[in-house]
Amino acid sequence: TDAVGSMLDNDFAFVKRSDGSFSYAILAYRSDEYDQVDRSLEESMAFVLSNSGQTKTIKKNQWGRCVRLVSRAMIQLDEAPR
């Protein structure tokens, strides 16, 4: 959860979808949302999951189950000049 919590806007991750699969997604923004059950603010992250603009917002208490970081080594390999 700590590593996920360090994500910045425009970072990539794999995000769990409602059918249980994971999709490659980009973090659009972070926000605090009011939790009516706990009557408190809870941090959340909104991800864009597709080119058509499908989004998913994930509350902090779900980050560990629903967000998987992309390996930095894989990103560096992908950005290497060819």
Coordinates of C-alpha atoms in Angstrom, one line a residue:
T1 CA 0.0 0.0 0.0
D2 CA 2.9 2.4 0.7
A3 CA 4.3 1.9 -2.8
V4 CA 0.9 2.4 -4.3
G5 CA 0.5 5.5 -2.1
S6 CA 3.6 7.1 -3.7
M7 CA 2.1 7.1 -7.2
L8 CA 1.8 10.4 -9.0
D9 CA -0.6 11.5 -11.7
N10 CA 0.2 9.9 -15.1
D11 CA 1.9 6.9 -13.4
F12 CA 0.8 3.5 -14.8
A13 CA -0.5 0.5 -12.8
F14 CA -2.6 -2.6 -13.3
V15 CA -6.1 -2.1 -11.9
K16 CA -8.5 -4.8 -10.9
R17 CA -11.7 -4.7 -12.8
S18 CA -15.1 -5.8 -11.6
D19 CA -14.8 -9.1 -13.4
G20 CA -11.6 -9.9 -11.5
S21 CA -9.2 -9.2 -14.4
F22 CA -6.5 -6.6 -14.3
S23 CA -6.2 -3.8 -16.9
Y24 CA -3.2 -1.5 -17.6
A25 CA -4.3 2.0 -16.5
I26 CA -3.0 5.5 -15.9
L27 CA -3.6 7.4 -12.7
A28 CA -5.7 10.5 -13.7
Y29 CA -5.9 12.1 -10.3
R30 CA -6.1 11.6 -6.5
S31 CA -8.8 13.0 -4.3
D32 CA -10.4 12.8 -0.9
E33 CA -13.9 11.4 -1.0
Y34 CA -16.4 11.6 1.9
D35 CA -17.3 8.1 3.3
Q36 CA -20.9 8.3 4.5
V37 CA -20.5 5.2 6.6
D38 CA -17.4 6.3 8.5
R39 CA -18.3 10.0 8.2
S40 CA -14.8 10.8 7.2
L41 CA -12.6 11.7 4.2
E42 CA -10.9 8.9 2.5
E43 CA -8.2 9.2 -0.1
S44 CA -8.9 7.7 -3.5
M45 CA -7.3 7.4 -6.9
A46 CA -9.1 7.7 -10.2
F47 CA -7.6 5.6 -13.1
V48 CA -8.4 5.7 -16.8
L49 CA -8.7 2.1 -18.1
S50 CA -9.2 2.5 -21.8
N51 CA -8.9 4.7 -24.8
S52 CA -12.7 5.3 -24.7
G53 CA -12.3 6.9 -21.3
Q54 CA -13.6 4.2 -18.9
T55 CA -12.6 5.1 -15.4
K56 CA -12.4 3.4 -12.0
T57 CA -12.0 5.1 -8.6
I58 CA -10.4 3.1 -5.9
K59 CA -10.5 4.0 -2.2
K60 CA -7.3 3.8 -0.1
N61 CA -8.6 0.7 1.8
Q62 CA -8.7 -1.2 -1.5
W63 CA -5.3 -0.2 -2.9
G64 CA -3.6 -3.4 -1.7
R65 CA -6.2 -5.6 -3.4
C66 CA -6.9 -3.6 -6.5
V67 CA -3.7 -1.8 -7.7
R68 CA -0.5 -3.5 -8.9
L69 CA 2.5 -1.3 -9.7
V70 CA 4.2 -1.6 -13.1
S71 CA 7.8 -2.7 -12.8
R72 CA 10.2 0.3 -13.2
A73 CA 12.6 -2.0 -15.0
M74 CA 10.0 -2.8 -17.6
I75 CA 9.2 0.9 -18.1
Q76 CA 12.9 1.7 -18.6
L77 CA 13.3 -1.1 -21.1
D78 CA 10.2 0.1 -23.0
E79 CA 11.6 3.7 -23.2
A80 CA 15.1 2.6 -24.3
P81 CA 16.2 3.9 -27.7
R82 CA 16.1 1.3 -30.5

